[in-house]
PDB file of C-alpha atoms and ligand atoms in Angstrom:
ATOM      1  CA  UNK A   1      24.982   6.373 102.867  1.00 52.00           C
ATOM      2  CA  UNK A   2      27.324   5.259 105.555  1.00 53.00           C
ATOM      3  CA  UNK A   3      25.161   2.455 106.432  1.00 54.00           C
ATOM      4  CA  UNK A   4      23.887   1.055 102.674  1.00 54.00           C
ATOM      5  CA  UNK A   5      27.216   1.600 101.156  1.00 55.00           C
ATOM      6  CA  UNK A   6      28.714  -1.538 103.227  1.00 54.00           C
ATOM      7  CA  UNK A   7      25.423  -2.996 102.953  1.00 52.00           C
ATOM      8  CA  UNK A   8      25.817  -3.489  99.187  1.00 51.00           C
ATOM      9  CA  UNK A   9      29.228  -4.326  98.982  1.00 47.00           C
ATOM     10  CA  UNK A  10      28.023  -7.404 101.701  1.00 49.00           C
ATOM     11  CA  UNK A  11      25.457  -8.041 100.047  1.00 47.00           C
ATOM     12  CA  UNK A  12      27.105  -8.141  96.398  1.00 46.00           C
ATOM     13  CA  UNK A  13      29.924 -10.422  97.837  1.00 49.00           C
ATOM     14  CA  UNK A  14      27.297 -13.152  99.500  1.00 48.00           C
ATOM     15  CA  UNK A  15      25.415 -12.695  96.406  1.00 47.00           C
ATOM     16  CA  UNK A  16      28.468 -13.499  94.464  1.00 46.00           C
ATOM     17  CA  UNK A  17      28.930 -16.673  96.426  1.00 47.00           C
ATOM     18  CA  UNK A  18      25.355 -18.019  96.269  1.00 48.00           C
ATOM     19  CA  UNK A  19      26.017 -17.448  92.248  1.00 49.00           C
ATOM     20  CA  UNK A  20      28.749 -19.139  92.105  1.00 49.00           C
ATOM     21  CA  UNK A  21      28.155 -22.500  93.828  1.00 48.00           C
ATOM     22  CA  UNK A  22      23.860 -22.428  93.369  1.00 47.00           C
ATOM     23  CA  UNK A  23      24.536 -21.442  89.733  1.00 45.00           C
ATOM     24  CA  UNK A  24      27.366 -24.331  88.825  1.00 45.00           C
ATOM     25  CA  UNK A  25      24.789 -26.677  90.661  1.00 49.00           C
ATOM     26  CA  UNK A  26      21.823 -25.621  88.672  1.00 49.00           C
ATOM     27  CA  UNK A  27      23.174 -26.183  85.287  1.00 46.00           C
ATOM     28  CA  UNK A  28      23.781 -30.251  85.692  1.00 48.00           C
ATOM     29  CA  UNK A  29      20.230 -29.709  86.897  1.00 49.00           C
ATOM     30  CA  UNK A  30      18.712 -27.733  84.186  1.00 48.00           C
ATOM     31  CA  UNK A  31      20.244 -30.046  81.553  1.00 50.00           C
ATOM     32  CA  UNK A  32      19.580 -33.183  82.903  1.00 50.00           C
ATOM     33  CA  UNK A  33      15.835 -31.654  83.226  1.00 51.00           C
ATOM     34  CA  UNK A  34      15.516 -30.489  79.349  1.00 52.00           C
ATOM     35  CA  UNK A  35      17.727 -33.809  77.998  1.00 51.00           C
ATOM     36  CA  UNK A  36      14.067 -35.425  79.446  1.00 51.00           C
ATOM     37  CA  UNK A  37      11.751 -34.039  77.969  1.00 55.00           C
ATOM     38  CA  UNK A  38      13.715 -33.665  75.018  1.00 54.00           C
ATOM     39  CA  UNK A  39      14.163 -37.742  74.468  1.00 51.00           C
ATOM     40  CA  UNK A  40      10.333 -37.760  74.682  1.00 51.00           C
ATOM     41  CA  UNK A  41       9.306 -37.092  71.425  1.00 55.00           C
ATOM     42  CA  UNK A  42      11.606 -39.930  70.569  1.00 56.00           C
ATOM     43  CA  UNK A  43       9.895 -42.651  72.752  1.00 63.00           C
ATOM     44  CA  UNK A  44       6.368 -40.930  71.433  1.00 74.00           C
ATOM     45  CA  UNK A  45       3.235 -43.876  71.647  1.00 83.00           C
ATOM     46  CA  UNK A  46       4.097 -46.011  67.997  1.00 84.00           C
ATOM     47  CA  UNK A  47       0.988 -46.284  65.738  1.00 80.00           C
ATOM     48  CA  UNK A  48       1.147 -49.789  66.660  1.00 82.00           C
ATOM     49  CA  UNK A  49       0.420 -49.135  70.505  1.00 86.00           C
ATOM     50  CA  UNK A  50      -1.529 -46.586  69.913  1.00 87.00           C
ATOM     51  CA  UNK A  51      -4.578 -48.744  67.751  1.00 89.00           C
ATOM     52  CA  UNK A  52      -4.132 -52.418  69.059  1.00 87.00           C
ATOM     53  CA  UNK A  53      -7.527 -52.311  71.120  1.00 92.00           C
ATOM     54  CA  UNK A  54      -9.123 -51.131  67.889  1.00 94.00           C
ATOM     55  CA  UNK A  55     -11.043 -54.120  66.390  1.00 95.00           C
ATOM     56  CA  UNK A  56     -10.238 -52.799  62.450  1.00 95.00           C
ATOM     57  CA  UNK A  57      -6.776 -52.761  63.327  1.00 96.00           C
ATOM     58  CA  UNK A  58      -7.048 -56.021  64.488  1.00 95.00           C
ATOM     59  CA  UNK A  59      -8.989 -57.660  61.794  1.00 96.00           C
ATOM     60  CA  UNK A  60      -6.688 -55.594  59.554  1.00 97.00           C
ATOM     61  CA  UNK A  61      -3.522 -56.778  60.475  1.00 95.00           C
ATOM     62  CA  UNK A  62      -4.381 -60.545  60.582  1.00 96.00           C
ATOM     63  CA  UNK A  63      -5.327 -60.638  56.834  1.00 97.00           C
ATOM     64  CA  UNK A  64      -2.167 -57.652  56.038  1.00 96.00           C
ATOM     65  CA  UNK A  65       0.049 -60.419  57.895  1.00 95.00           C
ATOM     66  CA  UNK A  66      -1.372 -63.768  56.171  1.00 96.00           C
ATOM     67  CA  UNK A  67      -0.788 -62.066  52.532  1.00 96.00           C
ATOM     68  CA  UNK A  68       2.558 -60.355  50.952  1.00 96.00           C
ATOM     69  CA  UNK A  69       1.664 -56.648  51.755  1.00 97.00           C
ATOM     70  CA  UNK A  70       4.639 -56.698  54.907  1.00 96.00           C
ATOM     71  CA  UNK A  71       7.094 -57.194  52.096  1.00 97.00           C
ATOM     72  CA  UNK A  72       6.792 -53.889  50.273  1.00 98.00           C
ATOM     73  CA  UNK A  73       4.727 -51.876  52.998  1.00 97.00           C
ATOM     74  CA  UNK A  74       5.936 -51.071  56.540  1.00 95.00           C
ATOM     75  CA  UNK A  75       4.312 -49.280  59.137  1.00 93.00           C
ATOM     76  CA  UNK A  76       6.045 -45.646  59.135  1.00 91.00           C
ATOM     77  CA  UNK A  77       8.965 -46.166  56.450  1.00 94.00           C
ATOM     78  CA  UNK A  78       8.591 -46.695  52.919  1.00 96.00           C
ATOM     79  CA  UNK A  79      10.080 -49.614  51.496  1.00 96.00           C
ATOM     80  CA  UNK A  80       9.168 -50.554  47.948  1.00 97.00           C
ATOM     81  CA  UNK A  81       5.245 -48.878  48.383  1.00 98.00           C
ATOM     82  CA  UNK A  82       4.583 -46.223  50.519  1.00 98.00           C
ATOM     83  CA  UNK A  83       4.309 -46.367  54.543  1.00 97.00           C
ATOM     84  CA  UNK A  84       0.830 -47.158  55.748  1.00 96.00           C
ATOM     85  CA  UNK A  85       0.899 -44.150  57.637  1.00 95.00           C
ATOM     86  CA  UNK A  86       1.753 -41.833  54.623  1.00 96.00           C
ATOM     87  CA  UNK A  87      -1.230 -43.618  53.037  1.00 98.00           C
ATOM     88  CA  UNK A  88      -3.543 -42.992  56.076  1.00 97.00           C
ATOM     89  CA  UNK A  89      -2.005 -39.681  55.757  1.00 97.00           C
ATOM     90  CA  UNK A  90      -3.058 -39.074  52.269  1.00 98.00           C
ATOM     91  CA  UNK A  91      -6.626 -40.334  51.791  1.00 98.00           C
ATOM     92  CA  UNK A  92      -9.770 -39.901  54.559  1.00 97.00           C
ATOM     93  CA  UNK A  93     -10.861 -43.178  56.077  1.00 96.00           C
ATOM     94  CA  UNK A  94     -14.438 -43.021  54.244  1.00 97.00           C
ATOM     95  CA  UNK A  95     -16.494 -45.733  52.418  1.00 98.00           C
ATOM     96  CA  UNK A  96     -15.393 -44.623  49.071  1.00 98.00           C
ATOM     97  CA  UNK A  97     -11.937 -44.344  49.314  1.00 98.00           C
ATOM     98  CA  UNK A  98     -11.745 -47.572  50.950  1.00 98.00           C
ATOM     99  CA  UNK A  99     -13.387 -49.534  48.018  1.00 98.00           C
ATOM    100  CA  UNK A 100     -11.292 -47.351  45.611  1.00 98.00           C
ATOM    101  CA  UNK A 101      -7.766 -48.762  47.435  1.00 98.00           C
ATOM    102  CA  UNK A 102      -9.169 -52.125  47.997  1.00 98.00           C
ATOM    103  CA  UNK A 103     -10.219 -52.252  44.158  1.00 98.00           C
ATOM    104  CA  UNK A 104      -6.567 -51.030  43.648  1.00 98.00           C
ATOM    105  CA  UNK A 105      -5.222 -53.843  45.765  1.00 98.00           C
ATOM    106  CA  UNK A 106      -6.980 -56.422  43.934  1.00 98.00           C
ATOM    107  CA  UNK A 107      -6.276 -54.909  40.460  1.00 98.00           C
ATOM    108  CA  UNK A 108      -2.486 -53.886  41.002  1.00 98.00           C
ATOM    109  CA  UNK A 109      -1.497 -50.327  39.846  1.00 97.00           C
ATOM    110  CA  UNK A 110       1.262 -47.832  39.855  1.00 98.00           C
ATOM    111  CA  UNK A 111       1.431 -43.701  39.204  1.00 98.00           C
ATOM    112  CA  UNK A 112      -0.163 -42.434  42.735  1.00 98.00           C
ATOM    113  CA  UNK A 113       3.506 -42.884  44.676  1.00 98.00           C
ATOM    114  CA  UNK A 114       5.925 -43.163  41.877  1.00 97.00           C
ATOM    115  CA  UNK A 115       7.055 -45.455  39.171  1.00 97.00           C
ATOM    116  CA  UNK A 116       7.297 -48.783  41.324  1.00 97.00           C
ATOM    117  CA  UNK A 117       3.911 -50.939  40.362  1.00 98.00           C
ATOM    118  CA  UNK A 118       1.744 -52.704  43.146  1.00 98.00           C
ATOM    119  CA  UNK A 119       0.885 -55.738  41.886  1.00 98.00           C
ATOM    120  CA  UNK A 120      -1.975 -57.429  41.670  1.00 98.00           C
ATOM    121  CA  UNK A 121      -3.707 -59.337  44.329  1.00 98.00           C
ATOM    122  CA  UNK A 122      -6.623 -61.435  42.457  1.00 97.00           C
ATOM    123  CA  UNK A 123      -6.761 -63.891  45.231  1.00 96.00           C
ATOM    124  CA  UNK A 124      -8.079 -61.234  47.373  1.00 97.00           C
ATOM    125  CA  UNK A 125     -11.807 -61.520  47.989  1.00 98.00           C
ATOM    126  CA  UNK A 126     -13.328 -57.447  47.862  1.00 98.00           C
ATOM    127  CA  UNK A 127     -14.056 -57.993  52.024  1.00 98.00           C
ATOM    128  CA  UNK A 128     -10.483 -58.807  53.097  1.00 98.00           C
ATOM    129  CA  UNK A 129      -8.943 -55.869  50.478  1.00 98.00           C
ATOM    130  CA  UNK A 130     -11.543 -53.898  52.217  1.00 98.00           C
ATOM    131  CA  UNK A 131     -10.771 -54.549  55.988  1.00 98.00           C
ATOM    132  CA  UNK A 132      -6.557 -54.200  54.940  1.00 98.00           C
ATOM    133  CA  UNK A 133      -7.073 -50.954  53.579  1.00 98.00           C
ATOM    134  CA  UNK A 134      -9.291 -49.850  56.451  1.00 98.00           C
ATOM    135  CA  UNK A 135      -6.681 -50.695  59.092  1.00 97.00           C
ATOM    136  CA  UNK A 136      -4.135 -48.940  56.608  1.00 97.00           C
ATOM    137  CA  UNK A 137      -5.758 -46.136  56.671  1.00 97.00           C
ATOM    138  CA  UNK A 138      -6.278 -45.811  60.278  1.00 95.00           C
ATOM    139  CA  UNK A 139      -2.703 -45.526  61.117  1.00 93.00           C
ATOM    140  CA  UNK A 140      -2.529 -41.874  60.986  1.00 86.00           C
ATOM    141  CA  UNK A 141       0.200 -40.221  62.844  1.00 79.00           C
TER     142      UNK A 141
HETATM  143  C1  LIG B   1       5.499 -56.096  45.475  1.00 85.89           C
HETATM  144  C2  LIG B   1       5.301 -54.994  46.369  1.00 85.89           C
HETATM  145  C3  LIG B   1       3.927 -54.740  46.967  1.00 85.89           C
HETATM  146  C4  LIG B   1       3.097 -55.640  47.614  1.00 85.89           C
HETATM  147  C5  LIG B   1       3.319 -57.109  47.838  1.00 85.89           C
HETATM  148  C6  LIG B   1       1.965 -54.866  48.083  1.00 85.89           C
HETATM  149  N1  LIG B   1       2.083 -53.551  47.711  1.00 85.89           N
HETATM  150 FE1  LIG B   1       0.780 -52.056  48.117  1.00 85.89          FE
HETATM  151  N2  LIG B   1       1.885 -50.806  46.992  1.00 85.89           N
HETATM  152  C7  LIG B   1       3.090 -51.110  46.380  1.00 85.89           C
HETATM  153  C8  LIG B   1       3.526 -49.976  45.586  1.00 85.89           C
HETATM  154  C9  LIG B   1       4.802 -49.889  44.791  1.00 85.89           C
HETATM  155  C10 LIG B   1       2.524 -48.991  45.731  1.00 85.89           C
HETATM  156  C11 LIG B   1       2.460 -47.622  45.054  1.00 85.89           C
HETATM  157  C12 LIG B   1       1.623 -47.770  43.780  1.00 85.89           C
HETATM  158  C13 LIG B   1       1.414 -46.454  43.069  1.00 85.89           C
HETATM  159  O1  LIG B   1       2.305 -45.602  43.069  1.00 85.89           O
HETATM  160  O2  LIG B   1       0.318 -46.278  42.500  1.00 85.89           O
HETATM  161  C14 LIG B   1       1.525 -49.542  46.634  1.00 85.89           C
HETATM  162  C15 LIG B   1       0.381 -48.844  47.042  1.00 85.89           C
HETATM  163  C16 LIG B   1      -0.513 -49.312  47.978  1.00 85.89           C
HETATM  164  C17 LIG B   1      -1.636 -48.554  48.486  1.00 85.89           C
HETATM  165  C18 LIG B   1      -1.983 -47.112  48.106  1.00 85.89           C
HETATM  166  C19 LIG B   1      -2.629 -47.106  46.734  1.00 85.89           C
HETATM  167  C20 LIG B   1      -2.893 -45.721  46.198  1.00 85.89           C
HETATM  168  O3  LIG B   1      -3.481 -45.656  45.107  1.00 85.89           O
HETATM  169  O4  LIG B   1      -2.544 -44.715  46.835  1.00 85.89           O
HETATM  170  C21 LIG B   1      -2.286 -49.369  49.371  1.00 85.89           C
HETATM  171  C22 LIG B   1      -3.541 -49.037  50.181  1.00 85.89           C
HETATM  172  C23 LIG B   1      -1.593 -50.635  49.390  1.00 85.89           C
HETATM  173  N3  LIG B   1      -0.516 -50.561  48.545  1.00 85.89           N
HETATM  174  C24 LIG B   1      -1.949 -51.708  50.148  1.00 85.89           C
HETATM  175  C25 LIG B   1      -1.399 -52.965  50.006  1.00 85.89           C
HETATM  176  C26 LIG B   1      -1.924 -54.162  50.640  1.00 85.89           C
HETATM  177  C27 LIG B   1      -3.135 -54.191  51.562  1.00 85.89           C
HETATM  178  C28 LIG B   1      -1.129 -55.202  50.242  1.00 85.89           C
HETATM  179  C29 LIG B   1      -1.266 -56.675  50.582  1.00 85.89           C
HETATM  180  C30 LIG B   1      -2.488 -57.310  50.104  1.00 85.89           C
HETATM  181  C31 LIG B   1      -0.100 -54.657  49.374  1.00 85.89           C
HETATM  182  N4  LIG B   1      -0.300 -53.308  49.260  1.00 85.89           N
HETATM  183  C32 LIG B   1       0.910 -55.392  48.796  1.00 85.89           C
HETATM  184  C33 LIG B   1       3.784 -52.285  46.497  1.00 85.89           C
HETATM  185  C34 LIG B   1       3.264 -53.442  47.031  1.00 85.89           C
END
């Protein structure tokens, strides 16, 4: 009892110290560690990066570039249509639902995103609607 009692009150006081500067010191370094990984998320791969290499996204976005689609459809913000990626979002990437948008393309139509009509593309053969929509709907978050 003699012996401890000191013992603790020593140790409490260097504990006290070692707080007091290691703990000031650690929070700059705990927040400059989580501000990191917090701006990640931000910086995350765009869809862009992320399917370059892919040779429908490349075929795609030569023909979505030569025609009018970039001025009513962006990437990942709706514009006047939807966002590619909300479209990739909404239907599968399969056979059928590629000839169904690239029929829609061609024709024009309105009443699947709101009240805003797509117009219609008739100078679009059915193979270049097809390989537009197929890069479309390949940007998937
Ligand atoms: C003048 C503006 C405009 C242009 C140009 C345009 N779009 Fe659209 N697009 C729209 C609008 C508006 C919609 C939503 C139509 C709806 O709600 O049914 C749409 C819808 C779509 C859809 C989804 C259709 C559905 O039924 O879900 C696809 C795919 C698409 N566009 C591709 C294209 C491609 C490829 C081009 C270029 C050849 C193009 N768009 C050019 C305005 C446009």
């Amino acid at each position: 009892m003699k012996i401890t009692k000191p013992l603790n009150l020593a140790l409490l006081a260097v504990a006290g110290l070692t707080f007091a500067c290691g703990g000031g010191e650690k929070s700059t370094e705990t927040t400059a560690e989580t501000a990191a990984p917090a701006a990640a998320p931000a910086q995350e791969v765009s869809l862009e990066d992320k399917y370059k290499d892919n040779p429908i996204y490349i075929k795609g976005i030569e023909k979505v570039k030569g025609s009018d689609c970039t001025s009513c459809h962006m990437v990942d913000r709706k514009i006047v249509g939807p966002s590619y990626a909300e479209v990739a979002a909404k239907y599968e990437s399969t056979e059928e639902n590629i000839t169904m948008l690239a029929q829609k393309v061609i024709a024009g139509g309105v009443g699947v995103w709101g009240e805003v009509p797509m117009p219609a593309h008739p100078g679009l053969s059915e193979e270049d609607a097809k390989d537009m929509v197929a890069y479309v709907l390949l940007l998937k978050k």
